[in-house]
Structures are given as C-alpha cells and as structure tokens.
Coordinates of C-alpha atoms in Angstrom, one line a residue:
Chain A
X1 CA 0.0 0.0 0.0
X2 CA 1.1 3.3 -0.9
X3 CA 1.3 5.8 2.1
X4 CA 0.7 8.7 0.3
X5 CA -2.6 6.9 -1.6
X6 CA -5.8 6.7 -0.4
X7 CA -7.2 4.2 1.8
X8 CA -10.7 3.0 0.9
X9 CA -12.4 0.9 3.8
X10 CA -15.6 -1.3 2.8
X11 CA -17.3 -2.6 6.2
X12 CA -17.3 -6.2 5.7
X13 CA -19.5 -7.4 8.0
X14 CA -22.4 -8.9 6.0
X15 CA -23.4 -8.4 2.2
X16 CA -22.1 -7.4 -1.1
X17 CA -18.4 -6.5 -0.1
X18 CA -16.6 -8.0 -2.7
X19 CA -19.0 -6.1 -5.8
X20 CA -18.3 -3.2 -3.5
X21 CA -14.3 -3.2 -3.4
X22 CA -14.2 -4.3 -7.3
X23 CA -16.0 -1.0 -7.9
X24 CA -13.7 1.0 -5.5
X25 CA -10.9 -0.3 -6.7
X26 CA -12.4 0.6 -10.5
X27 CA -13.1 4.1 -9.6
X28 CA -9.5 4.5 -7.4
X29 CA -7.8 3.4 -11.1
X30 CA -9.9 5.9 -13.0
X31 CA -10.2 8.7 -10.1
X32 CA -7.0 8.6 -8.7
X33 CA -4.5 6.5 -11.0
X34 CA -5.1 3.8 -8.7
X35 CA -2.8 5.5 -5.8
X36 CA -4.3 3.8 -3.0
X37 CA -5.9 0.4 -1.4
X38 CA -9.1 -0.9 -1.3
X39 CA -9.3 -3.1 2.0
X40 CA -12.2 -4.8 3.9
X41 CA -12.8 -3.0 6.8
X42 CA -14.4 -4.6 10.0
X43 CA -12.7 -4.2 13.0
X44 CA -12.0 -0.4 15.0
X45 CA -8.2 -0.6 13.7
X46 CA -9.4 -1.5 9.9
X47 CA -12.0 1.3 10.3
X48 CA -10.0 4.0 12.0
X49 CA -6.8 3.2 9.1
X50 CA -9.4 4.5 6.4
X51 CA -9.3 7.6 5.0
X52 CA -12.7 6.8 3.5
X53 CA -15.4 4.1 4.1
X54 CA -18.0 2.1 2.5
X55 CA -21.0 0.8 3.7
X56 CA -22.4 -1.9 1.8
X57 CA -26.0 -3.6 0.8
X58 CA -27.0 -6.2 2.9
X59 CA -29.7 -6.7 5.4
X60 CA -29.2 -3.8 7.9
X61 CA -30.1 -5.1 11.0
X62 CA -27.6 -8.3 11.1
X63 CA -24.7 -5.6 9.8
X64 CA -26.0 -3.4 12.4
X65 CA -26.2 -6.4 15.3
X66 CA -22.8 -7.0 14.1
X67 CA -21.4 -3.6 14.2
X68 CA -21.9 -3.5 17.7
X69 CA -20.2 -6.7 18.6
X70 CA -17.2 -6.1 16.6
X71 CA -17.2 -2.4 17.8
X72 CA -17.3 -1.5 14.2
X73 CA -20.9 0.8 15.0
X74 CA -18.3 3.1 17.1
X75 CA -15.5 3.4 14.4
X76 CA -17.8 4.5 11.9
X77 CA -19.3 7.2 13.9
X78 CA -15.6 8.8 14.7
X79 CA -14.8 8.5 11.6
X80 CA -17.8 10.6 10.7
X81 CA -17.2 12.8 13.2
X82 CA -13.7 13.3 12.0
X83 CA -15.2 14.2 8.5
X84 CA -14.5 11.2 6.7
X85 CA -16.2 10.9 3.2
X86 CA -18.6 8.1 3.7
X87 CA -20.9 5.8 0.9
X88 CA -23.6 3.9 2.8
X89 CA -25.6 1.8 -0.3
X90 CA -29.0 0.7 1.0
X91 CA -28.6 -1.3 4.1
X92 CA -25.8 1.3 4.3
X93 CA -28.0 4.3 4.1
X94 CA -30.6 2.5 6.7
X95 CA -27.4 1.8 9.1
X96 CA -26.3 5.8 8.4
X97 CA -29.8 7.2 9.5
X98 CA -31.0 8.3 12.8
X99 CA -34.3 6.9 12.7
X100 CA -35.9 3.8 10.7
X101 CA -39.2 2.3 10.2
X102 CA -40.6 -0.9 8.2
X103 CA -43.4 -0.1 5.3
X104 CA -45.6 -2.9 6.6
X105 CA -43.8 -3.9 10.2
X106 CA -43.7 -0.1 11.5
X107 CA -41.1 1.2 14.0
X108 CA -37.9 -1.1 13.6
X109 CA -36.2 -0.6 16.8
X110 CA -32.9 -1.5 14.7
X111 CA -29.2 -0.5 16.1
X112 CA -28.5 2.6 14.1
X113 CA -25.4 4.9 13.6
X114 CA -27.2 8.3 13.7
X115 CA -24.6 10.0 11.0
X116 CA -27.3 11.1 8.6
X117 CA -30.0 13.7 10.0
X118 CA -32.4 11.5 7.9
X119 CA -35.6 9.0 8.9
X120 CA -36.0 6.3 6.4
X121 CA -38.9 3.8 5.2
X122 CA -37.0 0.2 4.4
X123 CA -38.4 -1.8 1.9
X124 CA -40.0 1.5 0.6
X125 CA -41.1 0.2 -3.1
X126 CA -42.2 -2.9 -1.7
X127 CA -41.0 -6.8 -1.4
X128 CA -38.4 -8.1 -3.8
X129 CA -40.9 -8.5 -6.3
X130 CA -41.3 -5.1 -6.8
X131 CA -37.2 -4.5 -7.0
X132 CA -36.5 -2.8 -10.0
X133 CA -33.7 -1.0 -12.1
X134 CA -34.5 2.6 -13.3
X135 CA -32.7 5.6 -14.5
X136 CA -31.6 7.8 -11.7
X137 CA -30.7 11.6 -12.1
X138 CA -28.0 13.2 -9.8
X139 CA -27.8 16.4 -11.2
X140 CA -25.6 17.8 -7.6
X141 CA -23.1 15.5 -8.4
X142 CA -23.0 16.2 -11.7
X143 CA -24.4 13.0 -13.1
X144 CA -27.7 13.7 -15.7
X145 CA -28.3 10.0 -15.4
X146 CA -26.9 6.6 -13.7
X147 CA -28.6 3.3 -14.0
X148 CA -30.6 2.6 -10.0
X149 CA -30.8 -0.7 -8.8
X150 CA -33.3 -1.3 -6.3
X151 CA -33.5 -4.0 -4.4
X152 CA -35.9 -4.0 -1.5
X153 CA -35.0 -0.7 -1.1
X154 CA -35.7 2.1 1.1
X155 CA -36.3 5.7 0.9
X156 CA -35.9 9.2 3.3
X157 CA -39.0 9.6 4.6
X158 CA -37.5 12.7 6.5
X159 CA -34.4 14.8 5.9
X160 CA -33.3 17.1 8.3
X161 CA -32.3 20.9 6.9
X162 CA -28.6 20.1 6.6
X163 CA -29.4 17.3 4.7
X164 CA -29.3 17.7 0.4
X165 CA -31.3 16.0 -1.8
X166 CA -29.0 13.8 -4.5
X167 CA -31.7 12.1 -6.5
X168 CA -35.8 11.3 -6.8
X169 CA -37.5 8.5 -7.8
X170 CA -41.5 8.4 -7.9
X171 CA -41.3 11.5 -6.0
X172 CA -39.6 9.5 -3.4
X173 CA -35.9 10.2 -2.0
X174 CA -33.7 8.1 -2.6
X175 CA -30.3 9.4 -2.2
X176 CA -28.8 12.1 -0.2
X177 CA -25.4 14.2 1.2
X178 CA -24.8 15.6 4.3
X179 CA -21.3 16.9 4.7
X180 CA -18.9 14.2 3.4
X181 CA -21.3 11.4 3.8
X182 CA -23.6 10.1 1.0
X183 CA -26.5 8.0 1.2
X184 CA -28.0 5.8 -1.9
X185 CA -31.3 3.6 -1.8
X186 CA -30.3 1.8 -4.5
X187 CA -26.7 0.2 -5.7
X188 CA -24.4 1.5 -7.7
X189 CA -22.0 -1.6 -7.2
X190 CA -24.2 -3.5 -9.5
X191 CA -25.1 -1.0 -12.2
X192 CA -22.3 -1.5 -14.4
X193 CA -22.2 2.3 -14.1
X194 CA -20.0 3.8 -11.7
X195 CA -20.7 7.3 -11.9
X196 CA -21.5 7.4 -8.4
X197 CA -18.8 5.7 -7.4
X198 CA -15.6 8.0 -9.3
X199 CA -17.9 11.0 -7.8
X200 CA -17.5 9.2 -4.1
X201 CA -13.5 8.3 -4.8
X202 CA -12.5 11.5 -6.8
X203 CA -13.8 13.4 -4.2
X204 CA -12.8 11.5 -1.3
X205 CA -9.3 11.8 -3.1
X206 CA -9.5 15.6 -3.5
X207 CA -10.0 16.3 0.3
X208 CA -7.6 13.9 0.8
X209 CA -5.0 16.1 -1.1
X210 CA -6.4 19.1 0.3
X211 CA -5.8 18.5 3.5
X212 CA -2.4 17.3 3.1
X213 CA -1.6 20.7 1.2
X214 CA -2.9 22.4 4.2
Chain B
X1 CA -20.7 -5.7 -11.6
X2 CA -21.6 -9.4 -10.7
X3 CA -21.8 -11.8 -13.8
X4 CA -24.8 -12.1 -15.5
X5 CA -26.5 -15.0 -17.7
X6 CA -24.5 -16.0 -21.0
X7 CA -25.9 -17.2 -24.1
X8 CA -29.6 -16.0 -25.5
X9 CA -32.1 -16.8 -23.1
X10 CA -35.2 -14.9 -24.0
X11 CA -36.5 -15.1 -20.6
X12 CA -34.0 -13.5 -18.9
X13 CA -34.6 -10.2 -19.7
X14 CA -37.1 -8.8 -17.2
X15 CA -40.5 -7.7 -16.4
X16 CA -40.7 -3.9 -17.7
X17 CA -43.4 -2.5 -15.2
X18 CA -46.5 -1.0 -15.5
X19 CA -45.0 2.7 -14.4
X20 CA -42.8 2.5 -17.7
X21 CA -46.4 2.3 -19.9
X22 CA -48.0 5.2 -18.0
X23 CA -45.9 7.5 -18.8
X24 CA -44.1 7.5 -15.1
X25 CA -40.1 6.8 -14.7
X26 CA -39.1 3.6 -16.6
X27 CA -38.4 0.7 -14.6
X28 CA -37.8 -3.2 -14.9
X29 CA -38.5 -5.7 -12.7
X30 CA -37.4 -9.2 -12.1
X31 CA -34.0 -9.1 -14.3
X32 CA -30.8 -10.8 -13.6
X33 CA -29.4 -8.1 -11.9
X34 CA -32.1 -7.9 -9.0
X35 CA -32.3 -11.4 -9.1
X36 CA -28.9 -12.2 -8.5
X37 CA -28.6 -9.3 -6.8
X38 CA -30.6 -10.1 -4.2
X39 CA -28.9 -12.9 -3.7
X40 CA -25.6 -10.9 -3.0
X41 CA -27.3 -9.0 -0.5
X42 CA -27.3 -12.5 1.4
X43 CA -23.7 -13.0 1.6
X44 CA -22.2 -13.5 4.9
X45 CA -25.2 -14.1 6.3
X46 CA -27.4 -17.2 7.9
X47 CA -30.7 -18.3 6.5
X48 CA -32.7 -19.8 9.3
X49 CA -35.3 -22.0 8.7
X50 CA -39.1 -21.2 10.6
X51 CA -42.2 -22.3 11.3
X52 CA -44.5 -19.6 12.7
X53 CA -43.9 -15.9 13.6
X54 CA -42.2 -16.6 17.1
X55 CA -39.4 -18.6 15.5
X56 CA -38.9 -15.6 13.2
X57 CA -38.8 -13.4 15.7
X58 CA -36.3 -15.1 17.1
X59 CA -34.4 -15.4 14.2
X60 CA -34.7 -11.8 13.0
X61 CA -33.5 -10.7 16.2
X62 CA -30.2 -12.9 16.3
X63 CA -29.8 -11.5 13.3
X64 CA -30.5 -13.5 10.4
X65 CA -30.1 -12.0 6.9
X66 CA -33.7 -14.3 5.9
X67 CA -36.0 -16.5 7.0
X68 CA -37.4 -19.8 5.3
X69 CA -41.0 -20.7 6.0
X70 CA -42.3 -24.7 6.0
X71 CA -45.0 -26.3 7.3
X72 CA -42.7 -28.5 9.3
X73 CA -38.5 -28.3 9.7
X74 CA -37.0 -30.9 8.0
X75 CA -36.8 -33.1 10.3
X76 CA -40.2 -33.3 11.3
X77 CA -40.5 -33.9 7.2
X78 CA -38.5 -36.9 7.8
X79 CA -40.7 -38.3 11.0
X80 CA -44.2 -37.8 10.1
X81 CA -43.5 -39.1 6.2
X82 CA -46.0 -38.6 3.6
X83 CA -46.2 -36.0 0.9
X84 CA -44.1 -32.9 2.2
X85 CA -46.0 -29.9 0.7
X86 CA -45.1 -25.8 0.4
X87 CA -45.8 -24.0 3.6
X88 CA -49.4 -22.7 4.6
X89 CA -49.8 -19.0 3.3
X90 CA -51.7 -18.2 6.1
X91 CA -48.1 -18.9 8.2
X92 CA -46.1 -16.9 5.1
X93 CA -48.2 -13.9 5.8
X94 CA -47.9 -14.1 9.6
X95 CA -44.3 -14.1 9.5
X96 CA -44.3 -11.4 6.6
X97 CA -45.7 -9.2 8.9
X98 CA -43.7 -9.5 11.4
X99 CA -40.1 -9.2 10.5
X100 CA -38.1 -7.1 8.4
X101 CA -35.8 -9.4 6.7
X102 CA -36.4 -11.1 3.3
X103 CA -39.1 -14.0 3.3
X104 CA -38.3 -16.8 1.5
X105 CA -40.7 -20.2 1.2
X106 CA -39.7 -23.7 -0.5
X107 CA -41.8 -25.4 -3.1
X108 CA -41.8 -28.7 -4.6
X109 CA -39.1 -29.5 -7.1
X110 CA -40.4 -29.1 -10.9
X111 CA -43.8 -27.6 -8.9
X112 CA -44.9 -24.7 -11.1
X113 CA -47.8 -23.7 -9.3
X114 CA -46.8 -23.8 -6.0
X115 CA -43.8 -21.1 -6.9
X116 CA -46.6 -19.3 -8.7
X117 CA -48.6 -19.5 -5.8
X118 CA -45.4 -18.0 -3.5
X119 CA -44.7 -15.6 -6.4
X120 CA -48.5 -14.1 -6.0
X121 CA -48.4 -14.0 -1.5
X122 CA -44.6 -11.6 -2.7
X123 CA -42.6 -14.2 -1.0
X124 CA -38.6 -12.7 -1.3
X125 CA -37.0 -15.9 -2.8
X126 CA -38.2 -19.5 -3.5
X127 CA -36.2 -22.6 -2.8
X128 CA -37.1 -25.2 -5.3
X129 CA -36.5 -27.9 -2.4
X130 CA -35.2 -31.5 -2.2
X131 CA -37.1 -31.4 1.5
X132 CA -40.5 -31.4 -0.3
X133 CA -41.7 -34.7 -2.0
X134 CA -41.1 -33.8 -5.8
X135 CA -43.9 -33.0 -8.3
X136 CA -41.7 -34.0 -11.0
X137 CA -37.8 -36.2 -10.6
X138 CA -37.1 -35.0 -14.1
X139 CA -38.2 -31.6 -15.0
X140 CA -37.2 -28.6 -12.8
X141 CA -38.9 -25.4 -12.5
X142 CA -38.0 -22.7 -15.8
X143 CA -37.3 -20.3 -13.3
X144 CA -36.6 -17.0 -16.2
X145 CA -40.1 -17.2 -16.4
X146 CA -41.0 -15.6 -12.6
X147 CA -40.1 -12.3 -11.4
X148 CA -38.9 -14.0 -8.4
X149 CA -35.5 -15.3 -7.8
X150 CA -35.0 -19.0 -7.4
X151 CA -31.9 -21.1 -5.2
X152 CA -31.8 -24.7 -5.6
X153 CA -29.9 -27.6 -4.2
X154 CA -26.6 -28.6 -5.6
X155 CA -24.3 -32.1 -5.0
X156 CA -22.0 -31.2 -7.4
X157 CA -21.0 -28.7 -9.9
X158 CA -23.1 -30.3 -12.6
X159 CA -26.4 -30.3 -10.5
X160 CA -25.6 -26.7 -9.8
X161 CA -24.9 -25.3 -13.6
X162 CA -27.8 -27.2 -14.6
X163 CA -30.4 -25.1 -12.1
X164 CA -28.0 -22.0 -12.9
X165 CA -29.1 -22.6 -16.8
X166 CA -32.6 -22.8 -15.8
X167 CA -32.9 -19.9 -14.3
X168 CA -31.4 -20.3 -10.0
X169 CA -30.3 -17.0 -9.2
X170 CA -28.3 -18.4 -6.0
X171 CA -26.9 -22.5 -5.4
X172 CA -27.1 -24.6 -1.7
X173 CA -25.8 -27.6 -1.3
X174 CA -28.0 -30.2 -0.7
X175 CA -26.4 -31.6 2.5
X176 CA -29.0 -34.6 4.1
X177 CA -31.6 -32.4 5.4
X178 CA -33.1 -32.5 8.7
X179 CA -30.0 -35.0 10.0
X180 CA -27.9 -32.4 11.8
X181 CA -25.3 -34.0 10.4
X182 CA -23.0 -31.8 8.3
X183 CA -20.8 -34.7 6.6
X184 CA -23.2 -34.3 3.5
X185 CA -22.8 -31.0 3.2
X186 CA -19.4 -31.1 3.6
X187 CA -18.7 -33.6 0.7
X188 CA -21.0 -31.2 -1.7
X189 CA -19.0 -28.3 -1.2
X190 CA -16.2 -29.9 -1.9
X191 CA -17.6 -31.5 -5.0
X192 CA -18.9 -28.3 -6.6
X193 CA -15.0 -27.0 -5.1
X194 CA -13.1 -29.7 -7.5
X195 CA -15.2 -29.2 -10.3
X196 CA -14.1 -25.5 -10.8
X197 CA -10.9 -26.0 -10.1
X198 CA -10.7 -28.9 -12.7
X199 CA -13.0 -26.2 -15.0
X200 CA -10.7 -23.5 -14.4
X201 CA -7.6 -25.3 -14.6
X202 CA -8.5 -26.9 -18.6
X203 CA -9.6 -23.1 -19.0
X204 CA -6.2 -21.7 -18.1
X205 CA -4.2 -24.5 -20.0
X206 CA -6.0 -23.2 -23.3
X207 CA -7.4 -26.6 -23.2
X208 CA -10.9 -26.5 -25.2
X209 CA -11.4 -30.2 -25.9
X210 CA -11.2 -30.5 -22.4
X211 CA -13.5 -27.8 -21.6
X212 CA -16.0 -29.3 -24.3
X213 CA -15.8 -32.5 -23.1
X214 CA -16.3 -32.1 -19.3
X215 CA -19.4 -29.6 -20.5
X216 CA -20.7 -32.9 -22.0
X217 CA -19.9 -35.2 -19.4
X218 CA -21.8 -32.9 -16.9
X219 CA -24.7 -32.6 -19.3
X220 CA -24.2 -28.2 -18.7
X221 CA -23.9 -25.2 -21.1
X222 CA -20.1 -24.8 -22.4
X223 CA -20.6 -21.2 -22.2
X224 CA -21.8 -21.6 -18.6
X225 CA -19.1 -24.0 -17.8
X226 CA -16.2 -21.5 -19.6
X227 CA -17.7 -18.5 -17.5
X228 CA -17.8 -20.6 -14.2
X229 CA -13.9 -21.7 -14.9
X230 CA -13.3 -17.8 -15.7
X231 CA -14.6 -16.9 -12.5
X232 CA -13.4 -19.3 -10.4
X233 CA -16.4 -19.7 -8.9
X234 CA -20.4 -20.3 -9.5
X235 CA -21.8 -17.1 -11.7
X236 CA -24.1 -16.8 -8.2
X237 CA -24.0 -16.8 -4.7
X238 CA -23.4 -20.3 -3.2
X239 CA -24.9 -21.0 0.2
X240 CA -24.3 -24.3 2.4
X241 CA -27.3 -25.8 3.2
X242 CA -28.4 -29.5 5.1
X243 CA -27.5 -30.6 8.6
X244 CA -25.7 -27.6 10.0
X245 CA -26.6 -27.6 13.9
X246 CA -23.5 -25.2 15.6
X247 CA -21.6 -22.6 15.3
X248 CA -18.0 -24.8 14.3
X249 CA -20.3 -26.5 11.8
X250 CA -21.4 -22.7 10.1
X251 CA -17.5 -21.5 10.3
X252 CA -16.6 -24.8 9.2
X253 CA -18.8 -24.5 5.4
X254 CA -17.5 -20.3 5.8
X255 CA -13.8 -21.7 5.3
X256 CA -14.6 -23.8 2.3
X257 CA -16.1 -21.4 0.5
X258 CA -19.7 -20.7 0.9
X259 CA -21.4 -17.1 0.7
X260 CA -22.9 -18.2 4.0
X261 CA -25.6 -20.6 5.7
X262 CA -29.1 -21.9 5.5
X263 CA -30.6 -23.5 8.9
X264 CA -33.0 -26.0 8.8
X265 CA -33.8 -28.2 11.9
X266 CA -30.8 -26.9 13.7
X267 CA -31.6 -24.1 15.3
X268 CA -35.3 -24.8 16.4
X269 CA -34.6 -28.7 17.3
X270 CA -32.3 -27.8 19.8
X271 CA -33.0 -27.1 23.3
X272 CA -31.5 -23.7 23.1
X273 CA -32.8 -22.2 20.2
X274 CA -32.4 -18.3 20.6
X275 CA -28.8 -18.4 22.4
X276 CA -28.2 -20.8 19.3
X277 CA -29.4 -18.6 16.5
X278 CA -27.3 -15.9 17.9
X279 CA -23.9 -18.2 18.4
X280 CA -24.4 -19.3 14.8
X281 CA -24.8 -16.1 13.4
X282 CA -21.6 -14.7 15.3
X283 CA -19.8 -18.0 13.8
X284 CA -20.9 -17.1 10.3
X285 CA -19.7 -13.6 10.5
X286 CA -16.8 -13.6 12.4
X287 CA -15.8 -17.6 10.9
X288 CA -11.8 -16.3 10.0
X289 CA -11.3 -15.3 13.7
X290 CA -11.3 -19.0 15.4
X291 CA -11.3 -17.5 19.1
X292 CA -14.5 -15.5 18.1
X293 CA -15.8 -18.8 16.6
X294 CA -14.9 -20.4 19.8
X295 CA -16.9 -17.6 22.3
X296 CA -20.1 -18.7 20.0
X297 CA -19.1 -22.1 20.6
X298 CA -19.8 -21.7 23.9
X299 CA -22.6 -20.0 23.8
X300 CA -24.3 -23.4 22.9
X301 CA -24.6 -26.3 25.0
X302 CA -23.5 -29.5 23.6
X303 CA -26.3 -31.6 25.7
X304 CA -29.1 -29.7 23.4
X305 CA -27.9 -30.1 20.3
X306 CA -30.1 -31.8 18.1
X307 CA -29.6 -35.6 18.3
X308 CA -29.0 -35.6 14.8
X309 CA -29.1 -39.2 12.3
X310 CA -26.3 -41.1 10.7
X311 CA -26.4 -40.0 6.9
X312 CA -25.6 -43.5 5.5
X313 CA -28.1 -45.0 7.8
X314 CA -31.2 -42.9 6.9
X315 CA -33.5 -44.7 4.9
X316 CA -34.6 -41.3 3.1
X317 CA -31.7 -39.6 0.7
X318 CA -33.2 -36.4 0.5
X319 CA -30.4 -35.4 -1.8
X320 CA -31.1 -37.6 -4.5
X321 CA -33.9 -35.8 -5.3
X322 CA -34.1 -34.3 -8.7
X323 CA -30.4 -34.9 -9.0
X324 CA -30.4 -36.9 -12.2
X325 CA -32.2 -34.0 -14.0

C-alpha cells in the first residue's frame, strides 16, 4: 500500500463486499490513478486506518447487530465525526440514519449509527418483487443520469435541513449528502455504471489532497 | 458488476413495469441483476429455517439476513412421512408481517404452481427444495419465467450449472436435510470445489477439448461451464445448506467457500434455540477469527444439540432428489 494513496475501507460485516471493493478499486484506477488500497474494513483498527469508508447492501439489521459486537458501529461514527467521506448503499443508508421504520412492520427498533439527519422507510417500493432498475438523475453531483438498482429498497421519509437532496425516484428520495457522507437507496455496485462511485473516490481523493496541502 | 447470464435466453430479460407504460419513470422488474442481486445482498449471512412468527422473531432478532418458512423443519419432514407440501400462506403472511428481513418459502421440485402461488403471496425468494416430496424427478422449474429469484440444491457442480441454466439466481448444497449431520454438506461443497478447479484449470491451460468435453460429461452449457472456470467460482451466490446444527459446523462451510448458511432443523430442534441462533450467526460472520468462533461455541450447549441421524443410515436420501435432472 502506498502511504501517500488513499485508503478505501468497505465494512465487511455482512453483504455485497466483494462487488463493493471491485467498484472501489475501478473508480481508485480511473479517479486517482489507482494511488491507493481498497481493503475490507471490519474491526475499529481497519476502520480508524481509512481515509474513507464504505458501507455496503446487505440486510441492515444483522450488519448493524454485528457492528456493535465487533465495535465496528463506534469506528464508523468517529470517523464521521472526523469528517471522513462516507458511501452507505441501501442497508448502508438504513445503518447511516438516525431513525428507521418498516413499510408494513412499523417502527424497527434496529441499532442505528445516527450520522445522517435522515428518517427512512425500508423496503419503501415494496417486497423483492417489486425491486427494479431505473434511471436515476444526480444532477448535484453532476451525473444527468446513472442506472438505479433497487432491491428491496428504502427511501428518506425525512431529511433534516442540513441534509441535500441527491436524487428522486416516484417523487420519493432516494439518495442524499450531508457533509462528506452520501446516502443511496439503490446500488451502484451493481449497475455496471460507476458514476456514483468516481464522484465518491474522486472526491474522497481531492480532500484527501487538500488537507495534506494544508 | 456481478456476472450475469450468457448465451440467448429470452426469458431472462425482465419484467418492464407498468410505471414505464404510464408515462411515469421507466423501470424493470425481475431481471438478472435484482435477481442475482438479491442474492448478493445475502452473503455472509445465515438463512434460518421457521415455522411460525415466534421462531422468526427469534431469528430476526439474532440477526438472520432471511428467513425460510415450512410447514414443518425438515426433520419433522422426515418423521411424520407422507407428501411434504409448500408451507401454509396463512403462516407466510404471519411471518411477513412480522419481520423485516427477506421471506423466503420452498416449493416442490419441478412444482410450477406452487412457486406461482409463492410468487402471487410476494414471498422474497423460492427454494425449489429437495425437503418437499417432488412433483416431478425430471423436469425442474423454468425459473426466467418468474419475477422472483429462485436457489436450488446442488451435490456437485453439474447439478448446480444445470439449475444456474434454468434460471437459479443463488446455489445450496443439498447436504442430508433434517439429520444435523454436516458430513453431506461437507462432501458437496467440496464437489462443486473440484469441479471448478478442474474447470478452471482446462480453462487456463487453453485446453478446449477438455472444456467441451467435461461440458458434456456434466450434461451443462459450455458457455456456462467457460464462465464458471473464468470466474473461479459459480456465476451466483453459493450457500451451504443440510445438517448444519452449531456454530464450528457454520464456520466450518465459511472456510470452504460458501457465501454463508441456510438452517434447517438446527436451530429450532435444539434445546436452546435463541442463544443458538445468535452463536451461529456470530460464527458465520466472524468464521476467520477461530477464538470468536470459539466464544459462540460456547454460547451453545452441547447436551441440546439436536440428536441428529447417521447420513448412510437414513432410509430417506433427501439429496437424490431431482439430481439426475
């Protein structure tokens, strides 16, 4: 590992990590001329040696059970508090939020991280069924369209006023920035587009720099 | 990215909803990518097997990544004999509406209607199951043809191409359900193991007559077979599935390979199931770190473990089911 590249952390805990480092270490080659790592990240030491994190898809209350027994639930938070750029994809956005409910179970009394000043609804559009793959527009990031996949995914029911509004879909939100930390309903690990993903890195990268030049 | 289908299969395309015709923002449903997809979201994960909407519960909160509802766990299957049939949808509904996770139901091999029927109550995945007496011991389900995603048992890595070509959007091993006995499971893992390898190594040799000949010998696709040995693994998620009853035995399958567990009677057979659920989840997660593997371990108490069979000596072989297909 380089030490002057930049360290990309995906919480491996439960779900999609290895689509999730493949597309980090994609957008660290185009973003960043591949100076840098991608690791998993699941322990405080793995989580507190990334510059920036990843929080992928899976079922958000085992990675959130999980979180806490590892101690990984803490890392994450200081690292947010620290200003660390952080990608929470679905289960990740859920894990992110300060407040979640189920569309048919109500109140989920899930461990959550409390990062985002969002509420969100899980399984939002429905049942898997219902998952589905749309074009998404993130016109603050400066991408007119990505390819969504949705899968069993939530939405932000509730956004507090720091919060920004990244994308819409069906009038519904379904991703969103606060600070350095983004939240996505829907997966751009599996889109075979990763837009999102050099606008995460090549900005993660740029503060990087910036701070270093400070 | 995860790999998606090869070759020309018409049916794999998707279900483009009605929002797209009225006007609203285009969207699909049901292709490869949320099928498999789904399955991804799985990984690392245990898939407990449940009866009502306690067990659940109880499951949801030790933090399974799914649930499977049957009428009865496998090994209750075995006992009370007779026709083993999909689960009752007034259960299904119960537990839908009480947990958060994914849902998933098993139907009878080559059973269209009953996967229709779990389709229509929005059930998360279907297991086309070896547990359930088959409707048909040659024909499996055409599984591009449902909007839901489909896993199916495997022995070996010929069994699991040929479900992957009709349409399985995630593999288990077969294992000997409902024995708590994880030898069976063991040896299919390992089977499904050494045929890659062998795959992978004819691939990287340049070898195409070998390639074309193991595609016929296991009666599977050559493209599927070509992409499988490119890979290095199965195009989908691969579970482990039949007999697992501790923690060792989840971390155990972890280490050989699988994407993560299925639980059938060994959770809610034993005398301890909700200290149990928990210990085999932390196992499953944590399996690379054996001293965490051993604080599950002891989280479970050996005396109410499920009494479990002798795989050579049970008179039902589960396992064979639909394998010659």
């Amino acid at each position: 590992m380089s030490g002057a590249g930049l360290r990309v952390g995906v919480l491996s805990l439960q779900g999609d990590v290895r689509e999730n480092v493949e597309a980090a270490e994609a957008a660290l080659e185009s973003e960043a001329g591949g100076n840098g790592a991608v690791a998993e990240a699941a322990s405080p030491g793995e989580i507190a040696g990334s510059d920036c994190l990843v929080i992928p898809g899976g079922e958000s209350t085992a990675i959130g059970g999980m979180s806490l027994v590892s101690g990984a639930a803490a890392a994450v938070r200081e690292r947010a508090g620290a200003g660390a750029p952080i990608l929470g994809i679905c289960a990740g956005l859920i894990l992110l939020s300060r407040g979640a409910s189920d569309r048919t179970v109500g109140a989920t009394g899930q461990p959550l991280l409390d990062v985002l000043d969002v509420r969100v609804e899980r399984n939002s559009f429905g049942r898997q069924r219902q998952s589905f793959e749309a074009d998404v527009s993130m016109e603050p990031c400066g991408i007119p369209s990505t390819r969504g996949v949705f899968i069993r995914a939530p939405s932000v029911s509730e956004a507090g006023p720091g919060v920004e509004v990244l994308a819409r879909h069906g009038g519904r939100i379904v991703a969103v920035r606060q600070g350095a930390v983004i939240g996505t309903a829907f997966h751009p690990e599996l889109a075979g587009d990763l837009a999102l993903y050099r606008h995460f890195i090549g900005g993660a990268a740029a503060a990087r720099d910036g701070r270093r030049q400070r | 990215m995860i790999p998606l289908p090869v070759g020309t299969d018409a049916g794999a395309r998707g279900v483009v909803s009605e929002e797209g015709k009225e006007g609203g923002p285009a969207s699909v449903r049901g292709t490869p990518t949320l099928k498999r997809g789904f399955a991804h979201m799985l990984k690392n994960g245990v898939v407990m097997d449940v009866t009502d909407a306690e067990q659940a519960r109880i499951a949801e909160e030790a933090g399974a990544v799914a649930v499977m509802v049957l009428d009865k766990l496998p090994s209750d299957v075995r006992k009370a004999g007779g026709v083993a049939r999909t689960a009752g949808m007034g259960a299904i509904r119960d537990i839908m509406g009480t947990v958060t996770v994914p849902v998933m139901a098993k139907c009878r091999i080559g059973h269209v209607y009953e996967a229709r029927v779990l389709q229509e109550a929005d059930v998360d995945m279907v297991d086309e199951s070896e547990v359930l007496t088959p409707a048909d011991e040659m024909r499996h389900i055409w599984k591009w043809d449902f909007t839901a995603p489909f896993v199916n048992g495997a022995r070996s890595l010929a069994e699991a191409l040929r479900r992957i070509e009709e349409g399985a959007a995630m593999i288990r091993t077969k294992g000997e359900p409902g024995t708590g006995n994880v030898a069976e499971a063991v040896t299919h893992i390992k089977a499904v193991n050494g045929g890659v390898r062998a795959a992978r190594a004819a691939r990287e040799a340049g070898d195409s007559q070998e390639m074309v000949r193991m595609a016929r010998e296991l009666r599977v696709p050559l493209g599927l077979l070509d992409q499988t040995a490119e890979l290095g693994r199965l195009p989908v998620v691969n579970f482990a599935a039949g007999g697992i009853a501790t923690p060792a035995d989840a971390a155990y399958l972890m280490s050989l390979g699988c994407d993560g567990v299925f639980v059938g009677s060994g959770i809610f057979k034993a005398g301890d199931p909700k200290e149990r659920a928990r210990a085999v989840v932390l196992a499953a997660t944590f399996w690379k770190d054996p001293a965490k593997v051993a604080e599950a371990q002891e989280m479970i108490d050996e005396r109410s473990s499920m009494l479990g069979l002798d795989a050579a000596s049970v008179e039902l072989r589960m396992q064979e089911r639909g394998g010659l297909a």
